[in-house]
Short mmCIF file of C-alpha atoms in Angstrom, two decimals:
data_model
loop_
_atom_site.label_atom_id
_atom_site.label_comp_id
_atom_site.label_asym_id
_atom_site.label_seq_id
_atom_site.Cartn_x
_atom_site.Cartn_y
_atom_site.Cartn_z
CA GLY A 1 45.48 9.62 -72.19
CA ALA A 2 47.92 10.88 -74.81
CA TRP A 3 50.81 10.75 -72.35
CA LEU A 4 50.00 7.18 -71.35
CA GLY A 5 49.68 6.29 -75.03
CA LYS A 6 53.06 7.84 -75.80
CA ALA A 7 54.66 5.94 -72.90
CA GLU A 8 53.09 2.69 -74.10
CA THR A 9 54.41 3.27 -77.62
CA GLN A 10 57.88 3.89 -76.21
CA ARG A 11 57.69 0.73 -74.11
CA PHE A 12 56.66 -1.38 -77.10
CA ALA A 13 59.65 0.08 -78.95
CA ASN A 14 61.84 -1.21 -76.10
CA ASP A 15 62.51 2.35 -74.97
CA ARG A 16 61.62 1.81 -71.33
CA ALA A 17 63.81 4.70 -70.19
CA GLY A 18 61.87 7.00 -72.53
CA ALA A 19 58.55 5.67 -71.24
CA ILE A 20 59.60 6.27 -67.64
CA ALA A 21 60.76 9.81 -68.49
CA THR A 22 57.43 10.57 -70.20
CA LEU A 23 55.39 9.33 -67.25
CA ARG A 24 57.61 11.09 -64.71
CA THR A 25 57.30 14.39 -66.59
CA PHE A 26 53.51 14.14 -66.59
CA ALA A 27 53.38 13.33 -62.86
CA GLN A 28 55.60 16.31 -62.03
CA ARG A 29 53.80 18.72 -64.37
CA TYR A 30 50.22 17.73 -63.51
CA PRO A 31 50.17 16.52 -59.88
CA ASP A 32 46.40 17.01 -59.52
CA HIS A 33 45.24 15.77 -62.92
CA ALA A 34 42.55 13.06 -63.08
CA GLN A 35 44.97 10.88 -65.06
CA THR A 36 47.81 11.25 -62.54
CA PRO A 37 46.91 8.12 -60.47
CA ALA A 38 46.95 5.96 -63.61
CA VAL A 39 50.26 7.52 -64.61
CA LEU A 40 51.75 6.85 -61.15
CA ILE A 41 50.59 3.22 -61.27
CA GLU A 42 52.14 2.67 -64.70
CA LEU A 43 55.30 4.56 -63.75
CA ALA A 44 55.80 2.36 -60.67
CA ARG A 45 55.15 -0.76 -62.75
CA GLN A 46 57.84 0.23 -65.26
CA LEU A 47 60.30 1.03 -62.50
CA GLU A 48 59.68 -2.36 -60.91
CA ARG A 49 60.41 -4.03 -64.24
CA ASN A 50 63.68 -2.09 -64.24
CA GLU A 51 64.30 -3.41 -60.70
CA ASP A 52 64.38 0.18 -59.42
CA TYR A 53 62.31 -0.76 -56.40
CA ARG A 54 63.15 2.28 -54.27
CA THR A 55 61.92 4.78 -56.84
CA ALA A 56 58.88 2.61 -57.56
CA LEU A 57 57.83 2.58 -53.92
CA ALA A 58 58.22 6.36 -53.74
CA TYR A 59 55.61 6.79 -56.48
CA GLN A 60 53.36 4.12 -54.96
CA THR A 61 53.45 5.91 -51.62
CA LEU A 62 52.79 9.22 -53.39
CA LEU A 63 49.68 7.76 -54.99
CA ALA A 64 48.32 6.60 -51.63
CA ASP A 65 49.15 9.96 -50.01
CA ALA A 66 47.79 12.19 -52.76
CA PHE A 67 44.83 10.10 -53.91
CA PRO A 68 43.64 8.09 -50.89
CA GLN A 69 40.18 7.58 -52.42
CA HIS A 70 41.51 6.14 -55.66
CA THR A 71 40.71 2.48 -56.37
CA GLY A 72 44.43 1.76 -56.75
CA ALA A 73 45.46 3.16 -53.36
CA ALA A 74 45.29 -0.12 -51.43
CA ASN A 75 47.27 -1.93 -54.12
CA ALA A 76 49.83 0.88 -54.18
CA LEU A 77 50.45 0.44 -50.44
CA LEU A 78 50.63 -3.34 -50.86
CA ARG A 79 53.27 -3.03 -53.56
CA ALA A 80 55.16 -0.24 -51.79
CA GLY A 81 55.44 -2.56 -48.79
CA ILE A 82 56.60 -5.44 -50.98
CA ASN A 83 59.28 -3.20 -52.47
CA ARG A 84 60.40 -2.18 -48.96
CA TYR A 85 60.55 -5.89 -48.10
CA ARG A 86 62.73 -6.53 -51.19
CA LEU A 87 65.11 -3.87 -49.89
CA ASN A 88 65.23 -5.58 -46.45
CA GLU A 89 63.37 -2.65 -44.87
CA VAL A 90 60.95 -4.95 -43.06
CA SER A 91 59.80 -2.55 -40.36
CA ALA A 92 58.85 0.10 -42.94
CA ALA A 93 57.08 -2.58 -45.01
CA VAL A 94 55.02 -3.73 -42.04
CA LYS A 95 53.90 -0.16 -41.34
CA LEU A 96 52.72 0.27 -44.93
CA TRP A 97 50.68 -2.96 -44.84
CA GLN A 98 49.18 -2.05 -41.47
CA ARG A 99 48.29 1.38 -42.81
CA ALA A 100 46.59 -0.16 -45.82
CA LEU A 101 44.56 -2.60 -43.71
CA THR A 102 43.46 0.21 -41.39
CA ALA A 103 42.40 2.45 -44.28
CA TYR A 104 41.02 -0.25 -46.61
CA PRO A 105 40.00 -3.27 -44.48
CA ASN A 106 37.57 -4.54 -47.11
CA ALA A 107 39.69 -3.98 -50.20
CA ALA A 108 40.16 -6.81 -52.67
CA GLU A 109 43.85 -6.69 -51.69
CA ALA A 110 43.11 -7.33 -47.98
CA PRO A 111 43.94 -11.08 -48.04
CA MET A 112 47.25 -10.42 -49.79
CA LEU A 113 47.99 -7.53 -47.42
CA ARG A 114 47.48 -9.85 -44.45
CA LEU A 115 49.62 -12.53 -46.08
CA TRP A 116 52.50 -10.10 -46.46
CA LEU A 117 51.92 -8.58 -43.03
CA GLY A 118 52.36 -12.06 -41.56
CA LYS A 119 55.61 -12.51 -43.51
CA GLY A 120 56.91 -9.19 -42.22
CA LEU A 121 55.91 -9.90 -38.63
CA LEU A 122 57.52 -13.34 -38.74
CA ALA A 123 60.72 -11.74 -40.07
CA GLN A 124 60.58 -9.54 -36.96
CA ARG A 125 60.17 -12.72 -34.86
CA LYS A 126 56.65 -11.71 -33.82
CA ARG A 127 55.23 -15.20 -34.18
CA THR A 128 51.95 -14.62 -32.36
CA GLU A 129 51.14 -11.54 -34.45
CA ALA A 130 52.20 -13.32 -37.66
CA ARG A 131 49.90 -16.22 -36.86
CA ALA A 132 47.01 -13.80 -36.22
CA ALA A 133 47.53 -12.15 -39.62
CA TRP A 134 47.63 -15.49 -41.43
CA GLN A 135 44.68 -16.82 -39.45
CA ALA A 136 42.65 -13.84 -40.67
CA VAL A 137 43.46 -14.82 -44.27
CA ALA A 138 42.64 -18.49 -43.67
CA THR A 139 39.32 -17.50 -42.08
CA GLN A 140 38.21 -14.85 -44.57
CA ALA A 141 39.62 -16.14 -47.86
CA PRO A 142 40.48 -19.84 -47.43
CA GLU A 143 39.76 -20.67 -51.06
CA SER A 144 42.14 -18.12 -52.50
CA TYR A 145 45.78 -18.05 -53.47
CA ALA A 146 46.52 -15.89 -50.41
CA GLY A 147 44.70 -18.37 -48.19
CA GLN A 148 46.73 -21.30 -49.52
CA ARG A 149 49.99 -19.39 -49.16
CA ALA A 150 49.09 -18.41 -45.58
CA LEU A 151 48.57 -22.08 -44.75
CA SER A 152 51.89 -23.02 -46.34
CA LEU A 153 53.84 -20.26 -44.60
CA ALA A 154 52.29 -21.02 -41.23
CA ARG A 155 53.03 -24.73 -41.64
CA ALA A 156 56.67 -23.96 -42.52
CA ALA A 157 56.95 -21.77 -39.42
CA GLY A 158 55.42 -24.43 -37.17
CA LEU A 159 52.25 -22.40 -36.60
CA THR A 160 48.80 -23.99 -36.66
CA LEU A 161 45.88 -22.31 -38.45
CA THR A 162 42.21 -23.18 -38.38
CA LEU A 163 40.92 -23.28 -41.94
CA GLY A 164 37.75 -21.25 -42.38
CA THR A 165 35.81 -23.62 -44.60
CA GLY A 166 32.15 -24.37 -44.58
CA ALA A 167 31.80 -27.31 -42.22
CA GLN A 168 30.98 -30.44 -44.15
CA SER A 169 27.55 -31.70 -43.15
CA SER A 170 27.65 -34.84 -41.08
CA GLY A 171 26.58 -37.92 -42.93
CA ASP A 172 27.94 -36.82 -46.31
CA ASP A 173 28.75 -40.16 -47.88
CA GLY A 174 29.54 -38.64 -51.28
CA SER A 175 26.28 -39.91 -52.71
CA GLN A 176 23.98 -38.20 -55.17
CA ALA A 177 21.11 -38.73 -52.71
CA PHE A 178 22.90 -36.69 -50.04
CA ALA A 179 23.60 -33.91 -52.56
CA GLU A 180 19.94 -33.74 -53.48
CA ARG A 181 18.86 -33.56 -49.83
CA TRP A 182 21.23 -30.58 -49.55
CA LEU A 183 19.67 -28.98 -52.63
CA ARG A 184 16.21 -29.25 -51.06
CA THR A 185 17.39 -27.12 -48.12
CA TRP A 186 17.83 -24.03 -50.30
CA VAL A 187 16.30 -24.57 -53.75
CA LYS A 188 12.61 -24.54 -54.63
CA THR A 189 12.05 -28.09 -55.85
CA GLY A 190 8.28 -28.41 -55.96
CA SER A 191 6.83 -31.10 -53.73
CA ALA A 192 8.92 -33.31 -51.47
CA ALA A 193 8.17 -36.16 -53.84
CA THR A 194 9.77 -34.38 -56.81
CA ASP A 195 12.49 -36.57 -58.31
CA LEU A 196 15.50 -34.30 -58.56
CA THR A 197 17.50 -36.82 -60.60
CA ALA A 198 15.03 -36.62 -63.52
CA LEU A 199 15.68 -33.83 -66.02
CA ASP A 200 13.20 -30.98 -65.79
CA PRO A 201 10.63 -31.11 -68.64
CA ARG A 202 11.86 -27.71 -69.84
CA ILE A 203 15.27 -29.23 -70.56
CA ARG A 204 13.87 -32.37 -72.15
CA ARG A 205 11.67 -30.27 -74.48
CA ASP A 206 14.46 -27.78 -75.25
CA GLN A 207 15.22 -27.94 -78.98
CA ASP A 208 18.91 -27.21 -78.41
CA TRP A 209 19.08 -30.08 -75.92
CA GLN A 210 17.50 -32.39 -78.47
CA ARG A 211 19.81 -31.13 -81.23
CA GLY A 212 22.84 -31.67 -79.02
CA GLN A 213 21.82 -35.24 -78.29
CA ALA A 214 21.23 -35.94 -81.98
CA TYR A 215 24.62 -34.50 -82.99
CA LEU A 216 26.38 -36.59 -80.33
CA ALA A 217 24.65 -39.71 -81.65
CA LEU A 218 26.06 -38.84 -85.08
CA ARG A 219 29.52 -38.24 -83.52
CA LEU A 220 29.41 -34.58 -84.55
CA ARG A 221 30.93 -33.30 -81.33
CA GLY A 222 31.55 -29.68 -82.37
CA PRO A 223 27.94 -28.88 -83.33
CA ALA A 224 26.74 -30.89 -80.32
CA LEU A 225 28.78 -28.79 -77.92
CA GLU A 226 27.53 -25.57 -79.53
CA ALA A 227 23.90 -26.65 -79.05
CA LEU A 228 24.44 -27.84 -75.49
CA GLU A 229 26.27 -24.62 -74.61
CA LEU A 230 23.06 -22.75 -75.48
CA VAL A 231 21.16 -24.99 -73.07
CA ARG A 232 23.69 -24.34 -70.31
CA ALA A 233 23.45 -20.57 -70.79
CA ARG A 234 19.63 -20.61 -70.90
CA TYR A 235 19.22 -22.03 -67.38
CA TRP A 236 22.36 -20.49 -65.83
CA ASN A 237 20.51 -18.78 -62.98
CA GLU A 238 18.27 -21.71 -61.99
CA PRO A 239 20.29 -23.83 -59.55
CA LEU A 240 18.16 -26.98 -59.71
CA LEU A 241 18.31 -27.08 -63.51
CA VAL A 242 22.02 -26.26 -63.51
CA TYR A 243 22.58 -29.16 -61.10
CA GLN A 244 20.58 -31.53 -63.28
CA LEU A 245 22.56 -30.40 -66.31
CA ALA A 246 25.86 -30.95 -64.49
CA VAL A 247 24.89 -34.58 -63.92
CA ALA A 248 23.49 -35.03 -67.44
CA PHE A 249 26.49 -33.41 -69.13
CA GLU A 250 28.84 -35.77 -67.29
CA GLU A 251 26.80 -38.76 -68.46
CA LEU A 252 27.10 -37.43 -72.02
CA GLN A 253 30.89 -37.09 -71.50
CA THR A 254 30.67 -33.37 -72.30
CA TYR A 255 32.92 -32.76 -69.36
CA ARG A 256 33.63 -29.06 -69.80
CA LEU A 257 29.92 -28.28 -69.55
CA SER A 258 29.56 -30.58 -66.55
CA VAL A 259 32.44 -28.99 -64.66
CA ILE A 260 31.32 -25.40 -65.17
CA SER A 261 27.71 -26.29 -64.34
CA ALA A 262 28.74 -27.97 -61.07
CA ALA A 263 30.91 -24.96 -60.22
CA ARG A 264 27.91 -22.74 -60.92
CA VAL A 265 25.73 -24.73 -58.50
CA ILE A 266 28.34 -24.12 -55.79
CA ALA A 267 28.54 -20.41 -56.65
CA LEU A 268 24.74 -20.08 -56.36
CA ALA A 269 24.57 -21.89 -52.99
CA PRO A 270 24.06 -19.97 -49.71
CA ASN A 271 27.69 -20.76 -48.82
CA PRO A 272 29.62 -20.50 -52.11
CA GLN A 273 32.81 -22.13 -50.82
CA VAL A 274 33.68 -25.28 -52.74
CA SER A 275 34.46 -27.17 -49.53
CA ALA A 276 30.99 -26.39 -48.14
CA ALA A 277 29.18 -28.21 -50.97
CA PRO A 278 28.34 -31.91 -50.87
CA LEU A 279 31.20 -34.17 -51.96
CA PHE A 280 29.16 -35.38 -54.94
CA VAL A 281 28.90 -31.82 -56.30
CA GLN A 282 32.52 -31.02 -55.48
CA ARG A 283 33.66 -34.06 -57.45
CA LEU A 284 31.55 -33.02 -60.41
CA ALA A 285 33.36 -29.65 -60.29
CA TYR A 286 36.77 -31.28 -59.73
CA PRO A 287 36.59 -34.62 -61.53
CA GLN A 288 39.24 -37.20 -62.33
CA HIS A 289 38.34 -37.99 -65.93
CA PHE A 290 40.91 -39.86 -68.06
CA ALA A 291 42.20 -41.34 -64.80
CA ASP A 292 44.03 -44.28 -66.41
CA LEU A 293 45.92 -41.94 -68.74
CA VAL A 294 46.79 -39.49 -65.98
CA SER A 295 47.97 -42.23 -63.61
CA GLU A 296 50.11 -43.88 -66.29
CA GLU A 297 51.80 -40.71 -67.57
CA ALA A 298 52.23 -39.15 -64.13
CA LEU A 299 54.02 -42.30 -63.03
CA ARG A 300 56.07 -42.46 -66.25
CA PHE A 301 57.32 -38.89 -65.88
CA THR A 302 57.29 -38.72 -62.05
CA VAL A 303 54.79 -35.85 -61.85
CA ASP A 304 52.14 -35.57 -59.13
CA PRO A 305 48.90 -36.80 -60.74
CA LEU A 306 46.89 -34.26 -58.74
CA LEU A 307 48.95 -31.51 -60.37
CA ILE A 308 48.11 -32.98 -63.78
CA TYR A 309 44.40 -32.98 -62.95
CA ALA A 310 44.61 -29.37 -61.75
CA MET A 311 46.34 -28.38 -64.98
CA ILE A 312 43.84 -30.19 -67.21
CA ARG A 313 40.97 -28.55 -65.36
CA GLN A 314 42.51 -25.12 -65.88
CA GLU A 315 43.72 -25.70 -69.44
CA SER A 316 40.73 -27.39 -71.06
CA LEU A 317 38.10 -28.31 -68.45
CA PHE A 318 38.58 -31.90 -69.64
CA GLU A 319 37.44 -31.16 -73.21
CA PRO A 320 39.73 -33.08 -75.63
CA GLY A 321 38.82 -30.80 -78.54
CA ALA A 322 39.69 -27.56 -76.75
CA GLU A 323 41.71 -25.03 -78.75
CA SER A 324 42.96 -21.64 -77.57
CA SER A 325 43.40 -18.41 -79.51
CA ALA A 326 47.13 -19.23 -79.55
CA ALA A 327 46.36 -22.60 -81.24
CA ALA A 328 47.11 -24.61 -78.09
CA ARG A 329 45.22 -27.88 -78.38
CA GLY A 330 43.80 -30.74 -76.39
CA LEU A 331 43.42 -31.58 -72.73
CA MET A 332 46.72 -30.01 -71.70
CA GLN A 333 46.76 -27.26 -74.35
CA VAL A 334 50.04 -28.03 -76.08
CA ILE A 335 50.85 -25.76 -79.03
CA PRO A 336 51.84 -27.51 -82.30
CA SER A 337 55.46 -26.35 -82.31
CA THR A 338 55.98 -27.60 -78.75
CA GLY A 339 54.15 -30.81 -79.67
CA SER A 340 56.55 -31.41 -82.57
CA TRP A 341 59.53 -30.86 -80.28
CA ILE A 342 58.14 -33.23 -77.62
CA ALA A 343 57.42 -35.87 -80.29
CA GLY A 344 61.06 -35.65 -81.33
CA GLU A 345 62.24 -35.97 -77.73
CA LEU A 346 60.05 -39.05 -77.29
CA GLY A 347 61.08 -40.57 -80.62
CA MET A 348 57.59 -40.40 -82.14
CA SER A 349 58.37 -39.97 -85.83
CA ASP A 350 54.77 -40.30 -87.03
CA PHE A 351 53.41 -37.32 -85.05
CA HIS A 352 50.85 -35.01 -86.68
CA GLU A 353 49.52 -31.76 -85.19
CA SER A 354 45.99 -33.18 -85.10
CA ASP A 355 47.25 -35.84 -82.66
CA LEU A 356 47.23 -33.17 -79.94
CA TYR A 357 43.45 -33.59 -79.75
CA ARG A 358 43.92 -37.24 -78.78
CA PRO A 359 43.70 -37.53 -74.97
CA TRP A 360 46.51 -40.07 -74.68
CA ILE A 361 48.86 -37.85 -76.70
CA SER A 362 47.91 -34.64 -74.91
CA VAL A 363 48.32 -36.10 -71.41
CA LYS A 364 51.62 -37.77 -72.36
CA PHE A 365 53.01 -34.59 -73.92
CA GLY A 366 51.72 -32.35 -71.11
CA ALA A 367 53.17 -34.60 -68.41
CA PHE A 368 56.51 -34.78 -70.25
CA TYR A 369 56.66 -30.99 -70.65
CA THR A 370 55.75 -30.49 -66.98
CA MET A 371 58.49 -32.94 -65.98
CA ARG A 372 61.03 -31.02 -68.06
CA GLY A 373 59.84 -27.75 -66.53
CA LEU A 374 60.17 -29.14 -63.01
CA ARG A 375 63.64 -30.47 -63.79
CA ALA A 376 64.74 -27.07 -65.15
CA ALA A 377 63.30 -25.39 -62.06
CA ASN A 378 65.04 -27.78 -59.65
CA GLY A 379 61.66 -29.18 -58.66
CA ASN A 380 60.00 -25.85 -57.94
CA VAL A 381 56.35 -26.24 -58.92
CA ALA A 382 55.52 -22.53 -59.15
CA THR A 383 58.39 -21.83 -61.56
CA ALA A 384 57.47 -24.86 -63.67
CA LEU A 385 53.80 -23.84 -63.86
CA VAL A 386 54.61 -20.29 -64.89
CA GLY A 387 57.00 -21.70 -67.49
CA TYR A 388 54.23 -23.96 -68.81
CA ASN A 389 51.96 -20.96 -69.26
CA ALA A 390 54.31 -18.13 -70.22
CA GLY A 391 57.39 -19.94 -71.44
CA PRO A 392 60.43 -21.15 -69.48
CA GLY A 393 62.44 -18.08 -70.46
CA ASN A 394 60.03 -15.70 -68.74
CA ALA A 395 59.77 -17.95 -65.70
CA LYS A 396 63.57 -18.02 -65.41
CA ILE A 397 63.80 -14.20 -65.54
CA TRP A 398 61.13 -13.72 -62.86
CA ARG A 399 62.69 -16.38 -60.63
CA GLU A 400 66.14 -14.81 -60.93
CA ARG A 401 64.69 -11.44 -59.93
CA SER A 402 62.73 -12.78 -56.97
CA GLY A 403 65.10 -15.37 -55.58
CA ALA A 404 63.76 -18.29 -53.59
CA ASP A 405 60.86 -16.39 -51.97
CA GLU A 406 57.65 -17.85 -53.46
CA ASP A 407 55.58 -14.75 -52.71
CA LEU A 408 58.14 -12.39 -54.22
CA PHE A 409 58.15 -14.65 -57.28
CA TYR A 410 54.37 -14.33 -57.59
CA GLU A 411 54.56 -10.55 -57.25
CA THR A 412 57.45 -10.30 -59.72
CA ILE A 413 55.44 -11.91 -62.53
CA SER A 414 54.73 -8.86 -64.66
CA ILE A 415 52.12 -10.42 -66.98
CA ALA A 416 48.59 -10.90 -65.69
CA GLU A 417 47.86 -14.27 -67.33
CA PRO A 418 50.67 -16.36 -65.78
CA ARG A 419 50.01 -14.76 -62.38
CA ALA A 420 46.36 -15.80 -62.62
CA TYR A 421 47.40 -19.22 -63.91
CA LEU A 422 49.66 -19.86 -60.93
CA SER A 423 46.95 -18.67 -58.54
CA GLN A 424 44.25 -20.83 -60.11
CA ILE A 425 46.34 -24.00 -60.41
CA THR A 426 47.40 -23.61 -56.77
CA MET A 427 43.75 -23.52 -55.71
CA HIS A 428 42.70 -26.35 -58.04
CA ARG A 429 45.48 -28.55 -56.73
CA ALA A 430 44.43 -27.84 -53.15
CA HIS A 431 40.87 -28.94 -53.95
CA TYR A 432 42.12 -32.10 -55.63
CA ALA A 433 44.35 -32.91 -52.66
CA ARG A 434 41.45 -32.41 -50.23
CA LEU A 435 38.98 -34.45 -52.31
CA TYR A 436 41.23 -37.31 -53.41
CA GLY A 437 44.10 -37.33 -50.96
CA ALA A 438 47.68 -36.21 -51.28
CA ARG A 439 49.93 -38.33 -53.43
#
């Protein structure tokens, strides 16, 4: 622990060479220590940030060889293969990914391993084998970043995949009635005559529910949301009540609570894939609130409206009053300093920071900033999204290191939050495209 702490202190002091030397000394001096796997993982990470990919992969391979039971072994082989791929050693990369899938077929990294295996096989002109690897991803993890990338790569290579989604029930007309017939197939609902659209008496009698309604009537949105959040949490494991709350929250225009409640219903279902749920429930989880604003500003700044919806869902869950720990505000989570700059660019001399909570300002500013990010990234959506989340300077550095390869770009992002952001927005956008049609 002390060695890792020392290395972290050195790294924060911008002494990366010192941090690497500290970690390397520990790994050489204590090859069998319980902390050695963690040291090897951090050492490889620092070497990657230094673009010393060959030395990084040596330590990643060492981890997998010396500590095959460690939880980081599968990821070490994944990254060692990626670093081989960076060095144009495709055959060696493929062997590492195949080794990892043989040893750890059920690891969390398995979809990404298969994604990269397909890339390596395609580079070797083994199209049939590449398609098989990507088909495995599309079947086993269709609603994941790896699944979406497998579809994109296969499409670009002229290969056809069968998406492994829960087959939509025939007769789904998108109605609430159909959704409630679906609910009856797996939720205890009392008698067949029970009206599922009516709020359960437990919710109606719930004091927090009543308080929330009263606060909303008084236009005290903050206290109302706090009370209604308690209601949501109280019935979180009861799918019928969560469903009823999803519908009720949307009617109250407390959209964040509606979205997460609808997503919870899907997660509790026998098949938890979004695409397997009734369209009515999917659209509660992936709504198009503020549609007039989104359409107008997307058109004004030539940004895909489905991308804007995906970003709003990720940034604020459609709650205009959302505020992050970094003081980002509103539907599209614009920070005040960026808001002031955008206001200047748009010639809005009367801008105040509190305006960021106004939906029409937030969507306008977010769409403008996305447009600028896309323009700076020559239209590349992934670079623009990472810039929106982590700053355009970071996105530019990671793109320069990775080149045009989208998957290398994703793996080069060295901060967890923008990596997750890119992954989540990619999936949200795919759901929006499936539910509402491509632009």
